Amino acid sequence: MRILIVEDDTHIAENLVLYLEMKGHECDYATSCRGARERIAQAEFDALIVDRGLPDSDGLALIRELRAQGNSLWILVLTARDTLQDKLAGFDAGADDYLPKPFALQEVEARLAAIARRGKLREDAGVWRLGDIEYDAAAQEVRRGGVALHLPPKALRLLAVMLPHPNRAFSRRELELAIWGHEHDSSDNLRSLLHTVRRQLGETCGVEIVNRHGLGYKLALR
Ligand code: CA
């Protein structure tokens, strides 16, 4: 995995880099949100490990920004805060998992591996799979059981955003930004789009979109 570590405590950052590189990963690190933006603009990463308390802003702001741009890299949040509200805020911003400090280095790697594995997801030459659904980025199509679904472009976009991250809650705002490029005044557009996608997937589909009150929407195995 190519991993970007965003952590202003250089001792923690160096330990993470040494450990993860020893495990065969390729690492880079930044000490601020600004530094992270620069690295991400220059290179492709598979995963981001981000601290919440950064000198220029909360790491969650960086995550929100990346998700709004449609960036689907795996994100693990590190933080000294460990309350339920903080965890929910992390997931709401678009994190895939959350690890309170202090943590064992082995656990960081295990969490990253679990994120990559979760939901039996597999990325194979640009094809993301969950249950009987697959999104083929090159063909720009979603297939169920190998058969292409006739989805309107925005419905396709919704699944393209959600499929690489099964079980992760996407907030309404995040989905609206990723699909329409801006927020709507009411939730009608998103609700109607979700209705279309659910109808196209069908009730016997192995995958469903679940509404988690206060957290958002997630794609999960039925
Ligand atoms: Ca910090």
Coordinates of N, CA and C and ligand atoms in Angstrom, one line a residue:
M1 N 0.8 -1.2 0.0 CA 0.0 0.0 0.0 C 0.9 1.2 0.0
R2 N 0.4 2.3 -0.7 CA 1.1 3.6 -0.6 C 0.3 4.4 0.4
I3 N 1.0 4.8 1.5 CA 0.4 5.4 2.6 C 0.9 6.8 2.9
L4 N 0.0 7.7 3.1 CA 0.4 9.1 3.5 C 0.0 9.2 5.0
I5 N 1.0 9.6 5.8 CA 0.8 9.8 7.2 C 0.7 11.3 7.5
V6 N -0.3 11.8 8.1 CA -0.4 13.2 8.4 C -0.4 13.4 9.9
E7 N 0.7 13.8 10.5 CA 0.9 13.8 11.9 C 1.9 14.8 12.3
D8 N 1.6 15.7 13.2 CA 2.6 16.8 13.5 C 3.5 16.3 14.6
D9 N 3.2 15.2 15.3 CA 4.2 14.7 16.3 C 5.2 13.9 15.5
T10 N 6.4 14.4 15.3 CA 7.3 13.8 14.4 C 7.8 12.4 14.9
H11 N 7.8 12.3 16.2 CA 8.2 11.0 16.8 C 7.2 9.9 16.4
I12 N 5.9 10.2 16.5 CA 4.9 9.2 16.1 C 5.0 9.0 14.6
A13 N 5.1 10.0 13.9 CA 5.1 9.9 12.4 C 6.3 9.0 12.0
E14 N 7.5 9.3 12.6 CA 8.7 8.5 12.2 C 8.5 7.0 12.6
N15 N 8.0 6.8 13.7 CA 7.7 5.4 14.1 C 6.8 4.7 13.2
L16 N 5.7 5.4 12.8 CA 4.8 4.8 11.8 C 5.5 4.5 10.5
V17 N 6.2 5.5 10.0 CA 6.9 5.3 8.7 C 7.9 4.1 8.8
L18 N 8.7 4.0 9.9 CA 9.6 2.9 10.0 C 8.9 1.6 10.1
Y19 N 7.9 1.5 10.9 CA 7.2 0.2 11.0 C 6.5 -0.2 9.8
L20 N 5.7 0.7 9.1 CA 5.0 0.3 8.0 C 5.9 0.0 6.8
E21 N 7.0 0.7 6.7 CA 8.0 0.4 5.6 C 8.6 -0.9 5.8
M22 N 8.9 -1.3 7.1 CA 9.4 -2.6 7.4 C 8.4 -3.7 7.0
K23 N 7.1 -3.3 7.0 CA 6.1 -4.3 6.7 C 5.8 -4.3 5.2
G24 N 6.7 -3.5 4.4 CA 6.6 -3.6 3.0 C 5.7 -2.5 2.3
H25 N 5.2 -1.6 3.1 CA 4.4 -0.5 2.6 C 5.3 0.7 2.2
E26 N 4.8 1.6 1.3 CA 5.6 2.7 0.9 C 4.9 3.9 1.6
C27 N 5.7 4.7 2.3 CA 5.1 5.8 3.1 C 5.7 7.1 2.8
D28 N 4.8 8.1 3.0 CA 5.3 9.5 2.9 C 4.6 10.2 4.1
Y29 N 5.1 11.3 4.5 CA 4.4 12.0 5.6 C 4.4 13.5 5.5
A30 N 3.3 14.1 6.1 CA 3.2 15.5 6.1 C 2.9 15.9 7.6
T31 N 3.2 17.1 8.0 CA 2.9 17.5 9.4 C 1.8 18.5 9.5
S32 N 1.1 18.8 8.4 CA -0.1 19.7 8.5 C -1.1 19.3 7.4
C33 N -2.3 19.9 7.4 CA -3.3 19.6 6.4 C -2.7 20.2 5.0
R34 N -2.1 21.3 5.1 CA -1.6 22.0 3.9 C -0.5 21.1 3.3
G35 N 0.4 20.5 4.1 CA 1.4 19.6 3.6 C 0.8 18.4 2.9
A36 N -0.3 17.9 3.5 CA -1.0 16.7 3.0 C -1.6 17.0 1.7
R37 N -2.3 18.2 1.5 CA -2.9 18.6 0.2 C -1.8 18.6 -0.9
E38 N -0.6 19.1 -0.5 CA 0.4 19.2 -1.5 C 0.9 17.8 -2.0
R39 N 1.0 16.9 -1.0 CA 1.5 15.5 -1.3 C 0.4 14.8 -2.2
I40 N -0.9 15.0 -1.8 CA -1.9 14.3 -2.5 C -2.1 14.8 -3.9
A41 N -1.7 16.1 -4.1 CA -1.8 16.7 -5.5 C -0.7 16.1 -6.3
Q42 N 0.4 15.7 -5.7 CA 1.6 15.2 -6.4 C 1.6 13.7 -6.7
A43 N 1.0 12.9 -5.8 CA 1.1 11.5 -5.9 C -0.1 10.8 -5.5
E44 N -0.3 9.5 -6.0 CA -1.5 8.7 -5.7 C -1.2 7.9 -4.4
F45 N -2.1 7.9 -3.5 CA -2.0 7.1 -2.3 C -3.2 6.1 -2.2
D46 N -2.9 5.0 -1.5 CA -4.0 4.0 -1.3 C -4.7 4.3 0.0
A47 N -3.9 4.8 1.0 CA -4.5 5.1 2.3 C -3.9 6.3 3.0
L48 N -4.7 6.9 3.9 CA -4.3 8.1 4.6 C -4.4 7.7 6.1
I49 N -3.4 8.0 6.8 CA -3.5 7.9 8.3 C -3.4 9.4 8.8
V50 N -4.4 9.8 9.4 CA -4.5 11.3 9.7 C -4.8 11.5 11.2
D51 N -4.0 12.4 11.8 CA -4.2 12.9 13.2 C -5.3 13.9 13.1
R52 N -6.0 14.1 14.2 CA -7.0 15.1 14.3 C -6.5 16.4 14.7
G53 N -5.5 16.4 15.7 CA -5.0 17.7 16.1 C -3.8 18.1 15.3
L54 N -4.0 18.8 14.2 CA -2.9 19.3 13.4 C -2.8 20.8 13.5
P55 N -1.6 21.4 13.3 CA -1.4 22.8 13.6 C -2.3 23.7 12.8
D56 N -2.6 23.4 11.5 CA -3.4 24.3 10.7 C -4.9 24.1 10.8
S57 N -5.3 22.8 11.1 CA -6.8 22.6 11.3 C -7.0 21.2 11.8
D58 N -8.3 20.9 12.0 CA -8.6 19.5 12.4 C -8.5 18.6 11.2
G59 N -7.9 17.4 11.5 CA -7.7 16.4 10.4 C -9.0 16.1 9.7
L60 N -10.2 16.3 10.5 CA -11.5 15.9 9.9 C -11.8 16.9 8.7
A61 N -11.3 18.1 8.8 CA -11.6 19.1 7.7 C -10.9 18.6 6.4
L62 N -9.7 18.0 6.6 CA -9.0 17.5 5.4 C -9.8 16.3 4.8
I63 N -10.3 15.5 5.7 CA -11.1 14.3 5.2 C -12.3 14.7 4.5
R64 N -13.0 15.7 5.0 CA -14.3 16.2 4.4 C -13.9 16.8 3.0
E65 N -12.8 17.5 2.9 CA -12.4 18.1 1.7 C -12.1 17.0 0.6
L66 N -11.4 16.0 1.0 CA -11.0 14.9 0.1 C -12.3 14.2 -0.4
R67 N -13.2 13.9 0.5 CA -14.4 13.1 0.2 C -15.3 14.0 -0.8
A68 N -15.3 15.3 -0.5 CA -16.1 16.2 -1.4 C -15.6 16.2 -2.8
Q69 N -14.3 16.0 -2.9 CA -13.6 15.9 -4.2 C -13.8 14.5 -4.9
G70 N -14.5 13.6 -4.1 CA -14.7 12.3 -4.7 C -13.5 11.4 -4.5
N71 N -12.5 11.8 -3.6 CA -11.3 10.9 -3.4 C -11.8 9.8 -2.5
S72 N -11.5 8.6 -2.9 CA -12.0 7.4 -2.2 C -10.9 6.6 -1.5
L73 N -9.7 7.2 -1.2 CA -8.7 6.5 -0.6 C -9.1 6.1 0.8
W74 N -8.5 5.0 1.4 CA -8.8 4.5 2.7 C -8.3 5.5 3.8
I75 N -9.1 5.8 4.7 CA -8.7 6.8 5.7 C -8.9 6.2 7.2
L76 N -7.8 6.3 7.9 CA -7.7 5.9 9.3 C -7.4 7.1 10.1
V77 N -8.2 7.4 11.1 CA -8.0 8.6 11.9 C -7.4 8.3 13.2
L78 N -6.3 9.0 13.6 CA -5.7 8.8 14.9 C -6.1 10.0 15.8
T79 N -6.4 9.7 17.0 CA -6.7 10.8 17.9 C -6.6 10.5 19.3
A80 N -6.3 11.6 20.1 CA -6.2 11.5 21.5 C -7.7 11.5 22.1
R81 N -8.6 12.0 21.3 CA -10.0 12.0 21.8 C -10.7 10.7 21.5
D82 N -11.4 10.2 22.5 CA -12.0 8.8 22.3 C -13.4 8.8 22.8
T83 N -14.2 9.8 22.6 CA -15.5 9.8 23.0 C -16.4 9.3 21.8
L84 N -17.6 8.9 22.1 CA -18.5 8.4 21.1 C -18.7 9.5 20.1
Q85 N -18.9 10.7 20.6 CA -19.2 11.9 19.7 C -18.1 12.1 18.7
D86 N -16.8 12.0 19.2 CA -15.7 12.1 18.3 C -15.6 11.1 17.3
K87 N -15.9 9.8 17.7 CA -15.9 8.8 16.7 C -16.9 9.0 15.6
L88 N -18.2 9.4 16.0 CA -19.2 9.6 15.1 C -18.8 10.8 14.1
A89 N -18.2 11.8 14.7 CA -17.8 12.9 13.9 C -16.7 12.5 12.8
G90 N -15.9 11.6 13.2 CA -14.9 11.0 12.3 C -15.5 10.3 11.2
F91 N -16.5 9.4 11.5 CA -17.2 8.6 10.4 C -18.0 9.6 9.6
D92 N -18.6 10.5 10.2 CA -19.4 11.5 9.5 C -18.6 12.2 8.5
A93 N -17.3 12.6 8.8 CA -16.5 13.3 7.9 C -16.0 12.4 6.8
G94 N -16.1 11.1 6.9 CA -15.7 10.2 5.8 C -14.6 9.3 6.1
A95 N -14.2 9.2 7.4 CA -13.2 8.2 7.8 C -13.7 6.8 7.7
D96 N -12.8 5.9 7.4 CA -13.1 4.5 7.3 C -13.0 3.8 8.7
D97 N -12.1 4.3 9.5 CA -11.9 3.7 10.8 C -11.2 4.7 11.7
Y98 N -11.1 4.4 13.0 CA -10.7 5.3 14.0 C -9.9 4.6 15.0
L99 N -8.7 5.2 15.4 CA -7.8 4.6 16.4 C -7.4 5.6 17.4
P100 N -7.8 5.3 18.7 CA -7.4 6.3 19.7 C -5.9 6.1 20.1
K101 N -5.3 7.2 20.5 CA -3.9 7.2 21.0 C -3.9 6.9 22.5
P102 N -3.0 6.2 23.0 CA -1.8 5.6 22.3 C -2.3 4.3 21.7
F103 N -1.6 3.9 20.6 CA -1.9 2.7 19.9 C -0.7 1.9 19.7
A104 N -0.9 0.6 19.4 CA 0.3 -0.3 19.1 C 0.4 -0.2 17.6
L105 N 1.7 -0.2 17.1 CA 2.0 -0.1 15.7 C 1.3 -1.2 14.9
Q106 N 1.3 -2.4 15.5 CA 0.7 -3.6 14.9 C -0.7 -3.3 14.6
E107 N -1.4 -2.6 15.5 CA -2.8 -2.4 15.3 C -3.1 -1.4 14.2
V108 N -2.2 -0.5 13.9 CA -2.4 0.4 12.8 C -2.4 -0.4 11.5
E109 N -1.5 -1.3 11.4 CA -1.4 -2.1 10.2 C -2.6 -3.0 10.0
A110 N -3.0 -3.6 11.2 CA -4.2 -4.5 11.2 C -5.5 -3.8 10.8
R111 N -5.6 -2.5 11.3 CA -6.8 -1.7 10.9 C -6.8 -1.4 9.4
L112 N -5.6 -1.1 8.9 CA -5.6 -0.7 7.5 C -5.9 -2.0 6.6
A113 N -5.4 -3.1 7.0 CA -5.7 -4.4 6.3 C -7.2 -4.7 6.4
A114 N -7.8 -4.4 7.6 CA -9.2 -4.7 7.7 C -10.1 -3.8 6.9
I115 N -9.7 -2.5 6.8 CA -10.4 -1.6 5.9 C -10.4 -2.1 4.5
A116 N -9.2 -2.5 4.1 CA -9.0 -3.0 2.7 C -9.8 -4.2 2.4
R117 N -10.0 -5.0 3.4 CA -10.7 -6.3 3.3 C -12.2 -6.3 3.5
R118 N -12.6 -5.3 4.2 CA -14.0 -5.2 4.7 C -15.0 -5.4 3.6
G119 N -16.1 -6.1 4.0 CA -17.2 -6.4 3.0 C -16.8 -7.2 1.9
K120 N -15.7 -8.0 2.0 CA -15.2 -8.9 1.0 C -14.9 -8.1 -0.3
L121 N -14.6 -6.8 -0.1 CA -14.3 -6.0 -1.2 C -13.0 -6.4 -1.9
R122 N -13.0 -6.3 -3.2 CA -11.8 -6.6 -3.9 C -11.6 -5.6 -5.1
E123 N -10.5 -5.0 -5.2 CA -10.3 -4.1 -6.3 C -9.4 -4.9 -7.3
D124 N -9.9 -5.2 -8.5 CA -9.2 -5.9 -9.4 C -9.2 -5.2 -10.7
A125 N -8.1 -4.6 -11.1 CA -8.0 -3.8 -12.3 C -9.1 -2.8 -12.5
G126 N -9.3 -2.0 -11.4 CA -10.4 -1.0 -11.5 C -11.8 -1.5 -11.3
V127 N -12.0 -2.7 -10.8 CA -13.3 -3.3 -10.6 C -13.5 -3.4 -9.1
W128 N -14.5 -2.8 -8.5 CA -14.8 -2.9 -7.1 C -16.0 -3.8 -6.9
R129 N -15.9 -4.7 -6.0 CA -17.0 -5.7 -5.8 C -17.5 -5.7 -4.3
L130 N -18.8 -5.8 -4.2 CA -19.4 -6.1 -2.9 C -20.6 -7.0 -3.1
G131 N -20.6 -8.1 -2.5 CA -21.6 -9.1 -2.8 C -21.8 -9.4 -4.2
D132 N -23.0 -9.3 -4.8 CA -23.2 -9.6 -6.2 C -23.1 -8.3 -7.1
I133 N -22.7 -7.2 -6.5 CA -22.6 -5.9 -7.3 C -21.1 -5.6 -7.6
E134 N -20.9 -5.1 -8.8 CA -19.5 -4.7 -9.1 C -19.6 -3.4 -9.9
Y135 N -18.6 -2.5 -9.6 CA -18.5 -1.3 -10.3 C -17.2 -1.3 -11.2
D136 N -17.3 -1.2 -12.5 CA -16.2 -1.3 -13.4 C -15.9 0.2 -13.8
A137 N -14.8 0.7 -13.2 CA -14.5 2.1 -13.5 C -14.2 2.4 -15.0
A138 N -13.5 1.5 -15.6 CA -13.1 1.7 -17.0 C -14.3 1.7 -17.9
A139 N -15.2 0.7 -17.7 CA -16.4 0.6 -18.5 C -17.5 1.6 -18.1
Q140 N -17.3 2.2 -16.9 CA -18.3 3.1 -16.3 C -19.6 2.4 -16.2
E141 N -19.6 1.2 -15.6 CA -20.9 0.5 -15.5 C -20.9 -0.2 -14.2
V142 N -22.2 -0.4 -13.7 CA -22.4 -1.2 -12.5 C -23.1 -2.5 -12.9
R143 N -22.6 -3.6 -12.5 CA -23.2 -4.9 -12.9 C -23.7 -5.6 -11.6
R144 N -24.8 -6.3 -11.8 CA -25.3 -7.2 -10.7 C -25.3 -8.6 -11.3
G145 N -24.5 -9.5 -10.6 CA -24.4 -10.8 -11.1 C -23.9 -10.9 -12.5
G146 N -23.0 -9.9 -12.8 CA -22.4 -9.9 -14.2 C -23.2 -9.2 -15.2
V147 N -24.4 -8.8 -14.9 CA -25.3 -8.1 -15.9 C -25.3 -6.6 -15.6
A148 N -25.1 -5.8 -16.7 CA -25.0 -4.4 -16.5 C -26.4 -3.8 -16.1
L149 N -26.4 -2.9 -15.2 CA -27.7 -2.3 -14.8 C -27.8 -1.0 -15.6
H150 N -29.0 -0.6 -16.0 CA -29.2 0.6 -16.7 C -29.5 1.7 -15.8
L151 N -28.4 2.3 -15.3 CA -28.5 3.4 -14.3 C -28.3 4.7 -14.9
P152 N -29.1 5.7 -14.5 CA -28.9 7.1 -14.9 C -27.5 7.5 -14.3
P153 N -26.8 8.5 -15.0 CA -25.5 8.9 -14.6 C -25.3 9.2 -13.1
K154 N -26.3 9.9 -12.5 CA -26.1 10.2 -11.1 C -26.2 9.0 -10.2
A155 N -27.0 8.1 -10.6 CA -27.1 6.8 -9.8 C -25.8 6.0 -9.9
L156 N -25.2 6.0 -11.1 CA -23.9 5.4 -11.3 C -22.9 6.0 -10.4
R157 N -22.9 7.4 -10.4 CA -21.9 8.1 -9.6 C -22.1 7.8 -8.1
L158 N -23.3 7.7 -7.6 CA -23.6 7.3 -6.2 C -22.9 6.0 -5.9
L159 N -23.1 5.0 -6.7 CA -22.5 3.7 -6.4 C -21.0 3.7 -6.6
A160 N -20.5 4.5 -7.5 CA -19.1 4.6 -7.7 C -18.4 5.2 -6.5
V161 N -19.1 6.1 -5.8 CA -18.6 6.8 -4.6 C -18.6 5.8 -3.4
M162 N -19.7 5.1 -3.3 CA -20.0 4.2 -2.1 C -19.3 2.9 -2.2
L163 N -19.3 2.3 -3.3 CA -18.8 0.9 -3.4 C -17.4 0.6 -2.9
P164 N -16.4 1.5 -3.1 CA -15.1 1.2 -2.6 C -15.1 1.3 -1.0
H165 N -16.1 1.8 -0.4 CA -16.1 1.9 1.1 C -17.4 1.2 1.7
P166 N -17.5 -0.1 1.6 CA -18.7 -0.7 2.2 C -18.7 -0.4 3.7
N167 N -19.9 -0.3 4.2 CA -20.1 -0.1 5.7 C -19.7 1.3 6.2
R168 N -19.2 2.1 5.3 CA -18.8 3.5 5.8 C -20.0 4.4 5.6
A169 N -20.4 5.2 6.7 CA -21.5 6.1 6.6 C -21.1 7.3 5.8
F170 N -21.8 7.7 4.8 CA -21.6 8.9 4.0 C -22.7 9.9 4.5
S171 N -22.4 11.1 4.8 CA -23.4 12.1 5.2 C -24.1 12.6 4.0
R172 N -25.3 13.1 4.2 CA -26.0 13.7 3.0 C -25.2 14.7 2.3
R173 N -24.5 15.6 3.0 CA -23.7 16.7 2.5 C -22.6 16.1 1.6
E174 N -22.0 15.1 2.1 CA -20.9 14.5 1.4 C -21.3 13.9 0.1
L175 N -22.5 13.2 0.1 CA -23.0 12.5 -1.1 C -23.4 13.6 -2.1
E176 N -24.0 14.7 -1.6 CA -24.5 15.7 -2.5 C -23.3 16.4 -3.2
L177 N -22.3 16.7 -2.4 CA -21.1 17.3 -3.0 C -20.4 16.4 -4.0
A178 N -20.4 15.1 -3.7 CA -19.7 14.2 -4.7 C -20.5 14.0 -5.9
I179 N -21.9 14.0 -5.8 CA -22.7 13.7 -7.0 C -23.1 15.0 -7.8
W180 N -23.5 16.0 -7.1 CA -23.9 17.3 -7.8 C -22.9 18.4 -7.8
G181 N -21.9 18.2 -6.9 CA -20.8 19.3 -6.8 C -21.2 20.4 -5.9
H182 N -22.5 20.3 -5.3 CA -22.9 21.3 -4.4 C -24.0 20.7 -3.5
E183 N -24.2 21.5 -2.4 CA -25.3 21.0 -1.5 C -26.6 21.4 -1.9
H184 N -27.7 20.7 -1.6 CA -29.1 21.1 -1.9 C -29.7 21.7 -0.7
D185 N -30.8 22.5 -0.8 CA -31.5 23.1 0.3 C -32.3 22.0 1.0
S186 N -32.8 21.0 0.3 CA -33.6 20.0 1.0 C -33.0 18.6 0.6
S187 N -33.4 17.6 1.3 CA -32.9 16.3 1.0 C -33.6 15.5 -0.1
D188 N -34.6 16.3 -0.8 CA -35.4 15.6 -1.8 C -34.6 15.0 -3.0
N189 N -33.6 15.7 -3.5 CA -32.9 15.2 -4.7 C -32.2 13.9 -4.3
L190 N -31.5 13.9 -3.1 CA -30.8 12.7 -2.7 C -31.8 11.5 -2.5
R191 N -32.9 11.9 -1.8 CA -33.9 10.8 -1.5 C -34.4 10.2 -2.8
S192 N -34.7 11.0 -3.7 CA -35.2 10.5 -5.0 C -34.1 9.7 -5.7
L193 N -32.9 10.1 -5.7 CA -31.8 9.3 -6.3 C -31.6 8.0 -5.6
L194 N -31.7 8.0 -4.2 CA -31.6 6.7 -3.5 C -32.7 5.8 -3.8
H195 N -33.9 6.3 -4.1 CA -35.0 5.5 -4.4 C -34.7 4.8 -5.8
T196 N -34.2 5.6 -6.7 CA -33.9 5.0 -8.1 C -32.9 3.9 -7.9
V197 N -31.8 4.2 -7.1 CA -30.8 3.2 -7.0 C -31.3 1.9 -6.3
R198 N -32.1 2.1 -5.3 CA -32.7 0.9 -4.6 C -33.6 0.1 -5.5
R199 N -34.4 0.8 -6.3 CA -35.3 0.1 -7.3 C -34.4 -0.7 -8.3
Q200 N -33.4 0.0 -8.8 CA -32.5 -0.7 -9.8 C -31.8 -1.9 -9.2
L201 N -31.4 -1.8 -8.0 CA -30.6 -2.9 -7.4 C -31.6 -4.1 -7.1
G202 N -32.8 -3.7 -6.7 CA -33.9 -4.7 -6.5 C -33.8 -5.3 -5.1
E203 N -34.9 -5.9 -4.7 CA -35.0 -6.4 -3.3 C -34.3 -7.7 -3.1
T204 N -33.9 -8.4 -4.1 CA -33.2 -9.7 -3.9 C -31.7 -9.5 -4.0
C205 N -31.3 -8.2 -4.2 CA -29.9 -7.9 -4.3 C -29.2 -8.2 -3.0
G206 N -27.9 -8.7 -3.1 CA -27.2 -9.0 -1.9 C -26.6 -7.8 -1.2
V207 N -26.8 -6.6 -1.8 CA -26.3 -5.4 -1.2 C -27.4 -4.4 -1.1
E208 N -27.4 -3.6 0.0 CA -28.4 -2.6 0.2 C -27.9 -1.3 0.7
I209 N -28.6 -0.2 0.5 CA -28.2 1.1 1.1 C -29.0 1.3 2.3
V210 N -28.3 1.4 3.4 CA -28.9 1.5 4.7 C -28.8 3.0 5.2
N211 N -29.9 3.4 5.8 CA -29.9 4.8 6.3 C -29.7 4.7 7.8
R212 N -28.5 5.3 8.3 CA -28.2 5.3 9.7 C -28.5 6.7 10.2
H213 N -29.6 6.7 11.1 CA -30.0 8.0 11.5 C -28.9 8.8 12.2
G214 N -28.7 10.0 11.8 CA -27.6 10.9 12.3 C -26.3 10.7 11.8
L215 N -26.1 9.6 11.1 CA -24.8 9.2 10.5 C -24.7 9.4 9.0
G216 N -25.8 9.0 8.4 CA -25.9 9.1 6.9 C -26.2 7.7 6.3
Y217 N -25.7 7.5 5.1 CA -26.1 6.3 4.3 C -24.9 5.4 4.1
K218 N -25.1 4.1 4.2 CA -24.0 3.2 3.9 C -24.5 2.1 3.1
L219 N -23.5 1.5 2.4 CA -23.7 0.4 1.5 C -23.2 -0.8 2.2
A220 N -24.1 -1.8 2.4 CA -23.7 -3.0 3.2 C -24.3 -4.3 2.6
L221 N -23.7 -5.4 3.0 CA -24.2 -6.7 2.5 C -25.6 -6.9 3.3
R222 N -26.6 -7.4 2.6 CA -27.9 -7.6 3.2 C -27.9 -8.7 4.2
Ligands
CA1 CA -1.3 16.2 16.8

